[in-house]
Amino acid sequence: MASSAANVAPIESNGSKRRMCDGGRQKSYRFKKQKTSKPTKDGSNEEVLIEDVRVLLQKQSLEDTPAKDYTNGETEGSSTATGALPEPFSEIDLTVSELSSTGDGLAIAPDTSRVYVVPFTAPGDTVTAKVIKHFHDHPYTLTDFVKVQQPSPHRDDTLVQCPYFAKCSGCQFQMLPYSYQLEHKKTIVEKAYKNFSNLPPELIPPVEDTIGSPLQYGYRTKLTPHFDGPPGKRSDKRKGIHQAFTEVPPIGFMQKGTRRTIDIEDCPIGTDAVRMGMKWERKRVAAELSTYKRGATLLLRESTKRVPKPLQDATTNSAADESVAAKDDVILEDRGDYVDEKTCVTNSNATTTEYIDNFVFENPAGSFFQNNNSILPTFTQYIRERILPPASTATTHPKITNLIDAYSGSGLFTITLSSLFVRSLGIDISGPSIASATTNAALNNLPRDRTTFLAADAANLFASIDFPGAETVVVIDPPRKGCDESFLRQLIRFSPARVVYVSCNVHTQARDVGVLVGGMEGVDGGTGPGRGVYEIESLRGFDFFPQTGHVEGVAVLRKKAEAGGE
Ligand SMILES: C[S@@+](CC[C@H](N)C(=O)[O-])C[C@H]1O[C@@H](n2cnc3c(N)ncnc32)[C@H](O)[C@@H]1O
């Protein structure tokens, strides 16, 4: 629940040197013209931020003077940029008007058309921020958060659980009630489809409410703290000459807005096992410091051993409790009929084990696996419920019996969906992940003759398919950059009955879904609203990353009836 302005103490970001100036408008600062940056169409943070800045200024111009146009980058903000702007490292007071899709507050400085990006703030906050960098090509300025002057009704600083919050770059939202975080993440999905899909609004269905994570802290099964190398000249380091460490360096995560690592002894979004591992690894690095010449990244990955309880009465002094009696390197979780023993693995080649309901997954510790285990039962159940057509349409069309799991990793979808399909084919570019997928298929008793995995680029998938698209559903779960054109082109030609697109970057997901729904030049009659053969059945976010600005998107697409679909 948000607290009232009265009972929230202003918080100040650590280490900021305060130097007030009057709204940043009294000094004129001229800066060198920056190189024109290349147009980016990659769903990067920068691109997403630029889009949010453009839309915010456009909204403001409609409210103020409808004649202004901020859509082409050459804005009043840009011309103002060459005039009176606050000097870098000066401080400026701002009122935040909205949260960007990158998790930062956006504020328009009074009487200007320039947007200030202020991390760790909420809409309605009046804050002091330190100017870091003005951009010339786009009318926005990056700042550091310094202090809350007047808190937003949405802010509740009593919720903050980490002493490094507002300094560490890991979390953005600890001061926001969880329901507010979920609402905001729904708007991220909405804005992504509005601004990145290139589709008209009538082809985008209402985005459903974001599904929350059962654990909002203590959920991350993998963390990778790091430390920098000893000081020394860059030229020496390039020649391989490294000084020895004279003291234990900060071990932790990046300070927001810098390339500096800050010392963090504990991270409350990690699971108990990962937090335990973080303590030991810090001690180990300190003890073995003389063996390090450079900085390093430490791997902390949870692994689970599931131990059945004996059949005897668990309330008596049972042998089960002794068999898993607490050791100082194991976290025990009682799961009714069995106990989960959680340990922290630090060797990237070691095997880790994870359970989702009763499915078991093994993985090399250094390879990809979704790192919020608490939400995976709900998430995989949701995909199971949506992957096939609703019962009312299923009887009138060819039965879907085949699953293609593109970007399969170690087989999360193939394995959790296997009971719905006769044949499944998973493909991933990572050899170790495909080796794990094959092992996992066996561990979960998937019939060998019905499950195939390929270690290859996803775009090579279509050459090896010998079943019809009309009887197939394709799950796509690519990395943040999304799918490449060759993959999408072949997917449209293969023409599966349904596509379920899962992504940790809803902007590249919206871009790719826009191609499947809007059509692709030379494949299905060219582009144009609704020229593609797919339509969006549903869109929804899942909060895999509480306290942060990230959201996982699930888009379900079906082939249009006139293209032979449901
Ligand atoms: C977000 S992960 C998804 C993995 C899996 N679906 C899961 O949920 O565990 C993306 C996967 O794409 C794989 N990948 C990246 N580029 C690829 C490509 N060009 N072709 C096939 N797989 C690729 C990575 O190895 C990684 O396993």
GROMACS .gro file of N, CA and C and ligand atoms in nm, residues 368-370 405-413 427-430 433 456-459 477-479 481 484 504, ligand 1:
model
  108
  368PHE      N    1   2.183  -2.109  -1.985
  368PHE     CA    2   2.057  -2.039  -1.959
  368PHE      C    3   1.952  -2.130  -1.894
  369PHE      N    4   1.888  -2.080  -1.791
  369PHE     CA    5   1.761  -2.135  -1.744
  369PHE      C    6   1.685  -2.019  -1.681
  370GLN      N    7   1.552  -2.019  -1.694
  370GLN     CA    8   1.472  -1.909  -1.637
  370GLN      C    9   1.510  -1.895  -1.490
  405ASP      N   10   0.969  -2.638  -3.063
  405ASP     CA   11   1.017  -2.553  -2.953
  405ASP      C   12   1.143  -2.484  -3.005
  406ALA      N   13   1.123  -2.362  -3.060
  406ALA     CA   14   1.238  -2.292  -3.120
  406ALA      C   15   1.307  -2.210  -3.010
  407TYR      N   16   1.439  -2.213  -3.008
  407TYR     CA   17   1.519  -2.152  -2.900
  407TYR      C   18   1.485  -2.226  -2.769
  408SER      N   19   1.500  -2.357  -2.774
  408SER     CA   20   1.445  -2.445  -2.669
  408SER      C   21   1.525  -2.445  -2.540
  409GLY      N   22   1.652  -2.399  -2.544
  409GLY     CA   23   1.736  -2.413  -2.425
  409GLY      C   24   1.741  -2.560  -2.385
  410SER      N   25   1.725  -2.587  -2.255
  410SER     CA   26   1.734  -2.726  -2.209
  410SER      C   27   1.598  -2.794  -2.207
  411GLY      N   28   1.504  -2.742  -2.289
  411GLY     CA   29   1.380  -2.816  -2.314
  411GLY      C   30   1.263  -2.779  -2.224
  412LEU      N   31   1.264  -2.657  -2.165
  412LEU     CA   32   1.155  -2.618  -2.074
  412LEU      C   33   1.017  -2.643  -2.136
  413PHE      N   34   0.995  -2.592  -2.258
  413PHE     CA   35   0.860  -2.604  -2.315
  413PHE      C   36   0.835  -2.744  -2.370
  427ILE      N   37   1.496  -2.693  -3.085
  427ILE     CA   38   1.620  -2.652  -3.149
  427ILE      C   39   1.681  -2.538  -3.070
  428ASP      N   40   1.813  -2.542  -3.051
  428ASP     CA   41   1.884  -2.435  -2.982
  428ASP      C   42   2.027  -2.434  -3.034
  429ILE      N   43   2.083  -2.312  -3.038
  429ILE     CA   44   2.218  -2.298  -3.093
  429ILE      C   45   2.326  -2.347  -2.996
  430SER      N   46   2.288  -2.362  -2.867
  430SER     CA   47   2.386  -2.403  -2.766
  430SER      C   48   2.392  -2.555  -2.754
  433SER      N   49   2.320  -2.685  -2.402
  433SER     CA   50   2.177  -2.679  -2.366
  433SER      C   51   2.101  -2.794  -2.432
  456ALA      N   52   2.144  -2.628  -3.341
  456ALA     CA   53   2.163  -2.552  -3.466
  456ALA      C   54   2.098  -2.416  -3.453
  457ASP      N   55   2.132  -2.328  -3.549
  457ASP     CA   56   2.065  -2.199  -3.557
  457ASP      C   57   1.915  -2.224  -3.585
  458ALA      N   58   1.830  -2.148  -3.516
  458ALA     CA   59   1.685  -2.171  -3.532
  458ALA      C   60   1.641  -2.160  -3.677
  459ALA      N   61   1.707  -2.077  -3.756
  459ALA     CA   62   1.667  -2.060  -3.895
  459ALA      C   63   1.688  -2.187  -3.978
  477ASP      N   64   1.105  -1.864  -2.819
  477ASP     CA   65   1.153  -1.796  -2.697
  477ASP      C   66   1.298  -1.750  -2.719
  478PRO      N   67   1.314  -1.649  -2.807
  478PRO     CA   68   1.450  -1.611  -2.846
  478PRO      C   69   1.518  -1.523  -2.740
  479PRO      N   70   1.648  -1.493  -2.758
  479PRO     CA   71   1.713  -1.397  -2.670
  479PRO      C   72   1.656  -1.257  -2.690
  481LYS      N   73   1.728  -0.994  -2.838
  481LYS     CA   74   1.727  -0.927  -2.969
  481LYS      C   75   1.614  -0.978  -3.061
  484ASP      N   76   1.556  -1.337  -3.617
  484ASP     CA   77   1.606  -1.269  -3.736
  484ASP      C   78   1.509  -1.289  -3.853
  504CYS      N   79   1.169  -1.210  -2.312
  504CYS     CA   80   1.205  -1.120  -2.200
  504CYS      C   81   1.222  -0.977  -2.251
  567LIG     C1   82   1.558  -1.688  -2.359
  567LIG     S1   83   1.647  -1.837  -2.382
  567LIG     C2   84   1.512  -1.950  -2.385
  567LIG     C3   85   1.545  -2.092  -2.353
  567LIG     C4   86   1.427  -2.183  -2.319
  567LIG     N1   87   1.313  -2.163  -2.403
  567LIG     C5   88   1.389  -2.167  -2.174
  567LIG     O1   89   1.289  -2.101  -2.142
  567LIG     O2   90   1.461  -2.221  -2.088
  567LIG     C6   91   1.699  -1.818  -2.545
  567LIG     C7   92   1.771  -1.936  -2.603
  567LIG     O3   93   1.800  -1.905  -2.740
  567LIG     C8   94   1.919  -1.969  -2.776
  567LIG     N2   95   1.964  -1.905  -2.902
  567LIG     C9   96   2.024  -1.785  -2.919
  567LIG     N3   97   2.042  -1.759  -3.050
  567LIG    C10   98   1.992  -1.866  -3.117
  567LIG    C11   99   1.981  -1.899  -3.256
  567LIG     N4  100   2.024  -1.817  -3.351
  567LIG     N5  101   1.924  -2.015  -3.288
  567LIG    C12  102   1.880  -2.101  -3.192
  567LIG     N6  103   1.888  -2.076  -3.060
  567LIG    C13  104   1.943  -1.959  -3.023
  567LIG    C14  105   2.007  -1.954  -2.653
  567LIG     O4  106   2.108  -2.054  -2.651
  567LIG    C15  107   1.905  -1.970  -2.539
  567LIG     O5  108   1.900  -2.103  -2.494
   0.00000   0.00000   0.00000
